[in-house]
Every structure is written in C-alpha cells, then in structure tokens.
Amino acid sequence: MERFEIRTGDAQAVSLVYLKGYLDAHTAPEFEKTLQDLVGGEKVNIVVNCSDLTYISSAGLGVFMGFIEDVRSRGGDIKLAELTEKVFRVFDLLGFPVLFEIFEREADAVAKFKKT
Amino acid sequence: MRKWITGFSTVLAVLFVYAFLRYRLIDIPFFADQVKEWLITAGLALLVARLTRRPWFERINLVRKLDLLGILVLTISAIAAVVPLSEGLGVQGAKVFRAAGVTFFETVVGLVILAASIVLLLLVKELVFIQQTRHTKNQFRILLAALFLNIGFVLLAGSGEEFRFTGPFAFDSPNVFMVLLTVVSVFLGFRNKWIHYLRKKSKLFYFFAGSAVFVFFVTQSSSLPKFLAPVGVSAGTAVSGITAVTAIYLGMALASLLIHLPSAGLMDRKMREVRSFQDLSAVLGSDLKKEVLVAKIPALANAMVEAEITWLELMDAGEFKVAAVHRKVGVSVEIPPESMRGPCREEILGRRETVLMNDLSKCGKGASRSRFQGSLLASPVTSQAGILGILFAMKSVPFGFVEESQGLFQAFANQAAISMENVSLVEQSVKRQAAEEELRLAHEAQMRLLPQRMPQVRGFDIDGLCITANEIGGDFYDVIPVGSGRVDLLIGDVSGKGATAAFYMAEFKGVILTLVSHFDSPRDILAEMNSFLRKQCDQDMFLTMVYAILHPSRRTVRFARAGHCPVGLLRGQKLSWLEPRGLGLGLVPGKLFKSRLEERRLTLRTDDVLFLYTDGLTEARNPAREEFGEERLTRFLAGSAPSTARELVQSVADRVEEFTENEPRHDDITMLSLRATAVKKSRQGQGEG
C-alpha cells in the first residue's frame, strides 16, 4: 500500500492542503479530519494542492463533496490546484470542473481568493 | 478382601489349635516353639515389607488420616484397658470346652491387636512420607529392619519357661536393636510437615484430643504385648516395637503441634492468601467480559489481604478513575477516600511499584498532612503497553498490613493485568469477527442485487460480470426488460465502501425499478435519481452511472453518462469511447445536473458491441503498482473479435487478472456488454445518431 500524507500550510489568509499518495476509503478519514479542523477554525479559504496525489477514489472525492457546501455557506471555497493528468481525468469524468475551480498553479488559486 | 479374610482365618485356626494344645493338653518341646516363632517372624516380616511397599491411604485426606490414627490408637488402648486377661493360663481342672473358648477368644484379641498395630505402622508411614525427602525411605527401611532384628534378638536371647509365658519383651530388657529402633523413631518423629497444612482450628483440636489419646495410649500400651501370648513372643515383640514407634512419633507430633499453635493464625492467613491467589487465576481466566472481570478484582484482592476497603482505579483518558470497589460489611467510606486525594495519592502515583503505607497520617507535610489514621497497600496494574490502573487496599488502623502481603499483592495485581489484557484481546477478536460477518452479509447482498439471469432479447446478446473486491466496492449493474420493445441497461458505482455502499445499492435498485415505469429517457431517469440522492442521502455520498435504454426492434440505444467511465463502442476492429457530458449523481442540484446531462442515441449494426465498465477495471494494479489503464483496455478491446457478449467480458476479466497477477483487488471490477446479433429482416443501422 502506498502511503498517504497530508500537510497543511498558510498563504495570506488562505489555507493550503497538500495531498500526497493514495487517497481512498482507508485514507479519506484523515483528509476529512484535516478539512474538519480547518472549517472548525473558520479557515474556509482552502486550496488543495494535488501535485503529489497519485490516486483518488470515490471515497476521496466524497470528502470534497462533504465539505464544499458548508465551506461556501461560510463564505469560503475549496479550490483545486496542480492536478496530475490522471487525477484530473477522474475529476473530469465525474464533472467536478463544474463544481470546483481547478487551477494549474497553486499561486493562481491563492490569487483568485484575493480577488474576490 | 476375601483373600485377606481367608488368610486371617487360616492363621487364626492354626494359632488357636497350637495354643490350645500347648496350654491345655500337651507339653510342646522348646524346639517346636522356636520353629513356630521364627515362622511367625518371617511371615510378619514378609507381610510388613509387602504392605509398606505401596501407599494405602492415598485417597483419604490428611484430616481423615489423623482421625483414623486416633481411633485406632484409642481402640487398641481401650482393648488393653478393658479386656481381661486370664492370668493363670493353665487353668487346671477347667472344663475343656471353656478352656478352648477362652483360648480362642484370646487368640482372636491377639490377632486383632497385631493387625491394628500393622495398620498403625502403615498410617505412621503415610504421615512420615508427606513431603518426603531422599532419606525418608531409607530411614523407614532402617526402622523396619530394627523392628525385626529386635524380634530376632529377643527370640535368641530368651529361653526356658520364662520365655514361654511372659517372655523377655522388648522393653523389659533393652538391647542394641531396640535402641536403634528408638533412635530412628525419633528421627522420623521430625518428619511432621503435615502439621503446617492444618488449619488453626484443626491444630487446636488435634493437640488437645491427641494429647488425651496419647496419655491413655502410653499408660495402656505396656500391657499390650501380653495379649499376644497366644500368638507368640515374636508377634508380641513386634507389637511392642510398633507401639513404641507410634508413641514416639505421636509424642513428637504433639510437641510440634504445641510449638506451632501460636503461629497457627499466621499460617492460616498465608494459606488463605495463596488460595485466593489461585482463585483469582481461575476466576480471571474464566471471564470474557471486561466489566465483569473488573468488578471482581477488588473482591478477590480483599479476600487475600483482608482489608476494609479494596478498590481498583483504571486509567481512562489520562486520568485514574475508580472502576470497582469492594467494602467489608458496615464500612461506608467514599471512594476514593478523602485521605487518598491529597499528597498521599501523589506519593503513590509517583512510585510505579507496590507501596505499603503503614500510617497514612504521616504522609504529606505541614498543613496538607493527612489527618486520616490508617494503612494502605497500593499496587500498579501494568501491562506491556503501560500502566492500566492501580489496585488499592485500605484499613482504618495504622500497621494493618503485614510486610509479606506486599509481594503477594503485587503478584495479584500483575495477574489482574494479564487477565485484563487477555479480555481486551478476546474482545478485539470478537469485534473483528463481527466486522467480517458484516462484510460477508454485504457481499451476499451485493451479489443478490445483481441480475441472476440475463433476459433473452431478440437480436441482441447481453452479459455482465462483477468481480467483487475483499471490501464491498459498491459496483452494480442491471438489465431490466420494461414492457415490450424496451430493455434498460445500467451500470453504477456507489462512492464509499463496505456495508453502507451495499445498503445504498439496494436502495437505488428499488428507486430505479420505480422510475423505469414512469420515464422513458435515460436523461429523465438519471435526473430523478439525482433528485432522490440530493434529498435522501448524505452529502459526501454520490453515485456514477451509465443508463441506457435499448429498443431491440428499432435496434437503437439511447444512453446518458452521469459522471461514469466512458462507454466503449466496438465496431469492426475500431473502438471508440463515447463520453457524453454528465455529472455524478448527488453532486449538484437538479437544475444544474439536468442542464449538464447529455443524452446520446446510437443505431446498432450487426456485430456492434457496447462495452460498459466501472473504474475498478482501469484502476486494477499489478505488483509494480501500475494501473491497467484506459490505454491497455482500448488496445485489448480493439484487438478482440468476440463471438458473444459473455466471451468479451470474460476475456477482459482474464486479461486483467493476468495483468494484476496476485495483487489484491481494492475495488470491484464490473463490466456489461451488449452485442447486436444478426436477425432476419433486420434493418441495418446507419451509424451513430
């Protein structure tokens, strides 16, 4: 089993979440906890950087779905950045681009928060 | 038993006849008498040697043995005291029959005393052999040898009339063997370990009752050998030897009992401690529920140290909390007691070993000093993982516990820790079993939701396959004939895994079966499904699906894709992936969903194949962690020329299995294939619509 790692950072009032490895039903709770902590701390401007994310399963996608409405109702958003081709394909098939803003570069995602 | 009775009767008859002849009728020569005595001696020696070779009273416990010994000694003494001896054995002029009667009676009494003496010897041997050492056996052999050498000496030394009637019995004329017998008896007299095993009450009883019996026995035993006159001098000497051994052994045992009386209570306590420790192991080993076990620990600990209150505190979220309490009747102290909240407690918690506090009023300093008078024992309950809790025992008096209890209390706490750990392990394994059971049921549910039989559709060949993962992946497919001229095909993947996924699958199947009769376009059906999911299901739950409606007579198929993998169309050697727009079900509100959902229409030609699958197929991985992927799938499908739908799905499954080797599956792999077959009067399709 590939390891799953999660790391958080800050960039001027925007919370950064770095996902690495294999996000599936087993590792999803970890990601869920991270988002829970951010939202609980009223940190609702979130950019999820997926540059090192090798795989995402439906359970992993479910975590995004579980938080997006809550985050938006608090005036924030979850934006995705630096998706690999393969991961983007999964998001795309499901129609995620309609739901989430997806950026090629993390900086662009952070900048987008500033504008609004 | 019969053998013994026969033997006894024969010996009795022979002895009786001999004694009668000798006393009443004829003067038997000294030589004949000597022969008889040696024969008896040899017989006795053989009998005793044989009897002492094996244990006789194994099955009765110590107290019963002592009782038996007492009764036997009392009986022999009573016989000696009560039964009259016909002093003038050679009663002149008495009637022959009366003389015969007296002789018979005396012979019987003599033999009974002899038999009882032998049993006495065996009983003493049993007591001596309790906790025997290497030397015990040899010492006892020496004792037996001295016993019989003494007889031999007496036989050789005695002579004439004097010998015939009264005889120079052992204790009348001391000899070297008798001295040896006495010395060995004294040695064996020290072998009375059994005294330790008596309870205080028994010790008291056996001391007083035993002393009375002993005095009675000693005063009467000197006349015992005289009863053996009809049997013979040798038997008399044997009896006097055995009574001497018994008297010495009993005397020393009584002295030893007297010495042990003051410590009897202490010994009892020790025994109780050991017993309750054994009880604990037994009780702890038999309980499978942690609560029950925890509740029992203080009571068992209390039985061991006899405190007034015993309680167990267990570590719970970084804090010690009282888990179980045992109070002696009438003790009503709050637990943990006030005295145990202050500095004393910290002192105990700080030390990770058994603590004995003889005077609780001494702990703490200055104002915080405890005012509580009492003593306390505390032992940490630790496992390999760390400290589980602390076991306390308290008495309201200072110096209430003995030093030695400390070690035992700790041993008890260790045992409790082991038992608690065992219980935890058992509970874990029970939980795991329950989880496995849940999984098995979910699997069963999933398999039952899949179509059991493929409907026969004129001009088409349909087949599906679902290879489940160890965990439920949430895949499903269905082929539903709807009235005439319509067959619905669908394949889906519920997000998440396990029983929840299986549960949703069942629910969706029901919803779909309702929807098919009300809507006739894949787009409408999926839109309704989306609304249902938005309303009824968890926010983080979603579903991807391809829904297709086939009209066999028109040879057309309409389908929509809700976030699912693309649909493959194999036409000739060419494979194209059809990916109409569409979001997963449950992601967005109805309006947005429907506006983004595109419906396609196809007209199928003979030998066209539609291939539907779930992402478990393309995401299946080999040991090198590579995914099977869309490319491999495309190449394989493009190169295949299946003759049936079944053949197609099976060949893909085989190919994937070959690719993944033995790598475990993380997700279900599901495929559904629709192949157009040749039909008479079929209209040829015009390609994609």
mmCIF file of C-alpha atoms in Angstrom, chain B residues 377-578:
data_model
loop_
_atom_site.group_PDB
_atom_site.id
_atom_site.type_symbol
_atom_site.label_atom_id
_atom_site.label_comp_id
_atom_site.label_asym_id
_atom_site.label_seq_id
_atom_site.Cartn_x
_atom_site.Cartn_y
_atom_site.Cartn_z
ATOM 1 C CA LEU B 377 -1.447 -1.025 50.154
ATOM 2 C CA ALA B 378 -1.277 0.115 46.543
ATOM 3 C CA SER B 379 -0.037 -1.812 43.530
ATOM 4 C CA PRO B 380 0.205 -0.583 39.963
ATOM 5 C CA VAL B 381 -1.599 -2.738 37.419
ATOM 6 C CA THR B 382 0.707 -2.633 34.431
ATOM 7 C CA SER B 383 0.814 -4.312 31.078
ATOM 8 C CA GLN B 384 3.440 -4.124 28.369
ATOM 9 C CA ALA B 385 1.603 -1.155 26.951
ATOM 10 C CA GLY B 386 1.996 0.771 30.190
ATOM 11 C CA ILE B 387 0.029 1.424 33.349
ATOM 12 C CA LEU B 388 -3.575 0.247 33.231
ATOM 13 C CA GLY B 389 -4.518 1.249 36.730
ATOM 14 C CA ILE B 390 -3.844 0.940 40.447
ATOM 15 C CA LEU B 391 -5.198 -1.520 42.957
ATOM 16 C CA PHE B 392 -5.717 -0.177 46.481
ATOM 17 C CA ALA B 393 -6.434 -1.867 49.797
ATOM 18 C CA MET B 394 -7.052 0.139 52.956
ATOM 19 C CA LYS B 395 -7.538 -0.468 56.652
ATOM 20 C CA SER B 396 -8.648 2.129 59.164
ATOM 21 C CA VAL B 397 -5.888 1.225 61.612
ATOM 22 C CA PRO B 398 -2.192 2.006 61.234
ATOM 23 C CA PHE B 399 0.045 -1.001 60.615
ATOM 24 C CA GLY B 400 -2.907 -3.059 59.419
ATOM 25 C CA PHE B 401 -0.966 -4.948 56.773
ATOM 26 C CA VAL B 402 1.959 -7.307 57.074
ATOM 27 C CA GLU B 403 5.105 -6.682 55.082
ATOM 28 C CA GLU B 404 4.872 -10.014 53.291
ATOM 29 C CA SER B 405 1.491 -9.123 51.833
ATOM 30 C CA GLN B 406 3.205 -6.572 49.654
ATOM 31 C CA GLY B 407 4.764 -9.098 47.280
ATOM 32 C CA LEU B 408 1.620 -11.117 47.027
ATOM 33 C CA PHE B 409 -0.482 -8.024 46.415
ATOM 34 C CA GLN B 410 1.782 -7.071 43.544
ATOM 35 C CA ALA B 411 1.672 -10.602 42.141
ATOM 36 C CA PHE B 412 -2.097 -10.357 42.292
ATOM 37 C CA ALA B 413 -2.086 -7.016 40.506
ATOM 38 C CA ASN B 414 0.139 -8.490 37.794
ATOM 39 C CA GLN B 415 -2.213 -11.401 37.363
ATOM 40 C CA ALA B 416 -5.125 -8.989 37.117
ATOM 41 C CA ALA B 417 -3.276 -7.017 34.453
ATOM 42 C CA ILE B 418 -2.656 -10.144 32.392
ATOM 43 C CA SER B 419 -6.287 -11.150 32.661
ATOM 44 C CA MET B 420 -7.471 -7.694 31.635
ATOM 45 C CA GLU B 421 -5.196 -7.764 28.639
ATOM 46 C CA ASN B 422 -6.461 -11.191 27.667
ATOM 47 C CA VAL B 423 -10.018 -9.964 27.867
ATOM 48 C CA SER B 424 -9.178 -6.983 25.659
ATOM 49 C CA LEU B 425 -7.627 -9.284 23.086
ATOM 50 C CA VAL B 426 -10.668 -11.515 23.103
ATOM 51 C CA GLU B 427 -12.966 -8.522 22.728
ATOM 52 C CA GLN B 428 -10.937 -7.255 19.809
ATOM 53 C CA SER B 429 -11.096 -10.578 18.068
ATOM 54 C CA VAL B 430 -14.849 -10.742 18.648
ATOM 55 C CA LYS B 431 -15.193 -7.312 17.061
ATOM 56 C CA ARG B 432 -13.099 -8.402 14.121
ATOM 57 C CA GLN B 433 -15.335 -11.412 13.687
ATOM 58 C CA ALA B 434 -18.390 -9.177 13.716
ATOM 59 C CA ALA B 435 -16.809 -6.968 11.063
ATOM 60 C CA GLU B 436 -16.047 -9.987 8.933
ATOM 61 C CA GLU B 437 -19.607 -11.153 9.337
ATOM 62 C CA GLU B 438 -20.885 -7.744 8.249
ATOM 63 C CA LEU B 439 -18.652 -7.915 5.214
ATOM 64 C CA ARG B 440 -19.901 -11.371 4.327
ATOM 65 C CA LEU B 441 -23.522 -10.226 4.564
ATOM 66 C CA ALA B 442 -22.778 -7.144 2.481
ATOM 67 C CA HIS B 443 -21.164 -9.342 -0.155
ATOM 68 C CA GLU B 444 -24.190 -11.553 -0.172
ATOM 69 C CA ALA B 445 -26.484 -8.544 -0.527
ATOM 70 C CA GLN B 446 -24.398 -7.201 -3.378
ATOM 71 C CA MET B 447 -24.450 -10.497 -5.236
ATOM 72 C CA ARG B 448 -28.204 -10.768 -4.804
ATOM 73 C CA LEU B 449 -28.705 -7.302 -6.288
ATOM 74 C CA LEU B 450 -27.006 -8.332 -9.491
ATOM 75 C CA PRO B 451 -29.220 -9.918 -12.143
ATOM 76 C CA GLN B 452 -29.381 -13.645 -11.604
ATOM 77 C CA ARG B 453 -30.244 -14.410 -15.205
ATOM 78 C CA MET B 454 -29.797 -12.390 -18.375
ATOM 79 C CA PRO B 455 -33.028 -11.683 -20.231
ATOM 80 C CA GLN B 456 -33.243 -13.078 -23.742
ATOM 81 C CA VAL B 457 -33.528 -10.179 -26.141
ATOM 82 C CA ARG B 458 -34.267 -10.851 -29.784
ATOM 83 C CA GLY B 459 -31.367 -9.729 -31.935
ATOM 84 C CA PHE B 460 -29.118 -8.955 -29.004
ATOM 85 C CA ASP B 461 -26.765 -10.726 -26.743
ATOM 86 C CA ILE B 462 -26.236 -9.174 -23.321
ATOM 87 C CA ASP B 463 -23.976 -10.243 -20.487
ATOM 88 C CA GLY B 464 -22.365 -8.750 -17.416
ATOM 89 C CA LEU B 465 -19.766 -9.678 -14.854
ATOM 90 C CA CYS B 466 -18.920 -8.390 -11.417
ATOM 91 C CA ILE B 467 -15.722 -9.455 -9.672
ATOM 92 C CA THR B 468 -16.004 -8.239 -6.104
ATOM 93 C CA ALA B 469 -13.137 -6.949 -4.048
ATOM 94 C CA ASN B 470 -12.470 -8.066 -0.486
ATOM 95 C CA GLU B 471 -14.253 -4.982 0.645
ATOM 96 C CA ILE B 472 -17.535 -4.133 -0.998
ATOM 97 C CA GLY B 473 -16.714 -1.710 -3.749
ATOM 98 C CA GLY B 474 -20.263 -0.568 -4.377
ATOM 99 C CA ASP B 475 -20.496 -1.649 -8.015
ATOM 100 C CA PHE B 476 -23.687 -2.852 -9.566
ATOM 101 C CA TYR B 477 -25.312 -3.432 -12.933
ATOM 102 C CA ASP B 478 -28.711 -4.450 -14.096
ATOM 103 C CA VAL B 479 -30.624 -5.393 -17.213
ATOM 104 C CA ILE B 480 -34.344 -4.668 -16.912
ATOM 105 C CA PRO B 481 -36.884 -5.668 -19.560
ATOM 106 C CA VAL B 482 -39.539 -2.941 -19.488
ATOM 107 C CA GLY B 483 -42.734 -3.978 -21.215
ATOM 108 C CA SER B 484 -42.447 -4.763 -24.896
ATOM 109 C CA GLY B 485 -39.815 -3.204 -27.083
ATOM 110 C CA ARG B 486 -37.637 -1.790 -24.330
ATOM 111 C CA VAL B 487 -34.745 -3.109 -22.286
ATOM 112 C CA ASP B 488 -32.910 -0.883 -19.814
ATOM 113 C CA LEU B 489 -29.247 -1.451 -19.075
ATOM 114 C CA LEU B 490 -27.343 0.262 -16.324
ATOM 115 C CA ILE B 491 -24.032 0.114 -14.594
ATOM 116 C CA GLY B 492 -23.125 2.109 -11.485
ATOM 117 C CA ASP B 493 -20.620 2.687 -8.765
ATOM 118 C CA VAL B 494 -21.597 3.941 -5.313
ATOM 119 C CA SER B 495 -18.969 6.072 -3.593
ATOM 120 C CA GLY B 496 -17.509 4.637 -0.418
ATOM 121 C CA LYS B 497 -17.175 1.030 0.526
ATOM 122 C CA GLY B 498 -18.471 -1.706 2.740
ATOM 123 C CA ALA B 499 -21.905 -2.303 4.152
ATOM 124 C CA THR B 500 -23.010 1.313 3.632
ATOM 125 C CA ALA B 501 -22.291 1.046 -0.086
ATOM 126 C CA ALA B 502 -24.182 -2.243 -0.271
ATOM 127 C CA PHE B 503 -27.093 -0.658 1.544
ATOM 128 C CA TYR B 504 -27.254 2.231 -0.939
ATOM 129 C CA MET B 505 -27.060 -0.164 -3.846
ATOM 130 C CA ALA B 506 -30.141 -1.967 -2.597
ATOM 131 C CA GLU B 507 -31.957 1.309 -2.175
ATOM 132 C CA PHE B 508 -31.040 2.564 -5.683
ATOM 133 C CA LYS B 509 -32.155 -0.650 -7.273
ATOM 134 C CA GLY B 510 -35.579 -0.092 -5.732
ATOM 135 C CA VAL B 511 -35.671 3.535 -6.888
ATOM 136 C CA ILE B 512 -34.696 2.595 -10.441
ATOM 137 C CA LEU B 513 -37.352 -0.098 -10.647
ATOM 138 C CA THR B 514 -39.930 2.541 -9.739
ATOM 139 C CA LEU B 515 -38.579 5.110 -12.184
ATOM 140 C CA VAL B 516 -38.496 2.835 -15.270
ATOM 141 C CA SER B 517 -42.253 2.648 -15.421
ATOM 142 C CA HIS B 518 -42.682 6.435 -15.290
ATOM 143 C CA PHE B 519 -39.918 7.771 -17.511
ATOM 144 C CA ASP B 520 -38.702 6.667 -20.881
ATOM 145 C CA SER B 521 -35.494 8.632 -21.366
ATOM 146 C CA PRO B 522 -32.140 7.927 -19.685
ATOM 147 C CA ARG B 523 -31.778 11.634 -19.015
ATOM 148 C CA ASP B 524 -35.052 11.891 -17.114
ATOM 149 C CA ILE B 525 -34.358 8.763 -15.126
ATOM 150 C CA LEU B 526 -30.894 9.978 -14.112
ATOM 151 C CA ALA B 527 -32.252 13.421 -13.257
ATOM 152 C CA GLU B 528 -34.845 11.812 -10.954
ATOM 153 C CA MET B 529 -32.129 9.683 -9.389
ATOM 154 C CA ASN B 530 -30.105 12.810 -8.776
ATOM 155 C CA SER B 531 -33.015 14.486 -7.010
ATOM 156 C CA PHE B 532 -33.520 11.416 -4.882
ATOM 157 C CA LEU B 533 -29.861 11.343 -3.895
ATOM 158 C CA ARG B 534 -29.834 15.049 -3.083
ATOM 159 C CA LYS B 535 -32.847 14.651 -0.858
ATOM 160 C CA GLN B 536 -32.248 11.316 0.794
ATOM 161 C CA CYS B 537 -28.547 10.679 1.027
ATOM 162 C CA ASP B 538 -25.512 12.008 2.844
ATOM 163 C CA GLN B 539 -23.771 14.973 1.349
ATOM 164 C CA ASP B 540 -20.494 13.169 0.779
ATOM 165 C CA MET B 541 -22.232 10.254 -0.887
ATOM 166 C CA PHE B 542 -22.541 10.117 -4.643
ATOM 167 C CA LEU B 543 -23.041 7.726 -7.456
ATOM 168 C CA THR B 544 -21.788 7.419 -11.007
ATOM 169 C CA MET B 545 -23.847 5.645 -13.584
ATOM 170 C CA VAL B 546 -24.411 4.941 -17.249
ATOM 171 C CA TYR B 547 -28.029 4.432 -18.058
ATOM 172 C CA ALA B 548 -29.034 3.001 -21.435
ATOM 173 C CA ILE B 549 -32.389 2.216 -22.969
ATOM 174 C CA LEU B 550 -32.384 -0.299 -25.799
ATOM 175 C CA HIS B 551 -35.200 -0.656 -28.287
ATOM 176 C CA PRO B 552 -34.416 -4.051 -29.790
ATOM 177 C CA SER B 553 -36.879 -3.843 -32.645
ATOM 178 C CA ARG B 554 -35.582 -0.459 -33.757
ATOM 179 C CA ARG B 555 -32.024 -1.531 -32.922
ATOM 180 C CA THR B 556 -31.398 1.801 -31.290
ATOM 181 C CA VAL B 557 -29.954 2.604 -27.953
ATOM 182 C CA ARG B 558 -30.154 5.888 -26.027
ATOM 183 C CA PHE B 559 -27.846 6.478 -23.114
ATOM 184 C CA ALA B 560 -26.561 9.099 -20.708
ATOM 185 C CA ARG B 561 -23.477 9.131 -18.551
ATOM 186 C CA ALA B 562 -23.649 10.519 -15.002
ATOM 187 C CA GLY B 563 -20.012 11.032 -14.108
ATOM 188 C CA HIS B 564 -19.252 7.448 -15.000
ATOM 189 C CA CYS B 565 -16.492 5.930 -17.140
ATOM 190 C CA PRO B 566 -16.987 6.333 -20.864
ATOM 191 C CA VAL B 567 -18.902 3.835 -22.971
ATOM 192 C CA GLY B 568 -16.957 1.790 -25.488
ATOM 193 C CA LEU B 569 -18.340 1.107 -28.947
ATOM 194 C CA LEU B 570 -16.612 -1.650 -30.846
ATOM 195 C CA ARG B 571 -17.416 -1.592 -34.490
ATOM 196 C CA GLY B 572 -15.335 -3.889 -36.644
ATOM 197 C CA GLN B 573 -11.776 -3.521 -35.423
ATOM 198 C CA LYS B 574 -12.366 0.031 -34.330
ATOM 199 C CA LEU B 575 -13.058 1.062 -30.767
ATOM 200 C CA SER B 576 -14.386 4.481 -29.881
ATOM 201 C CA TRP B 577 -15.033 5.851 -26.427
ATOM 202 C CA LEU B 578 -18.257 7.768 -26.106
#
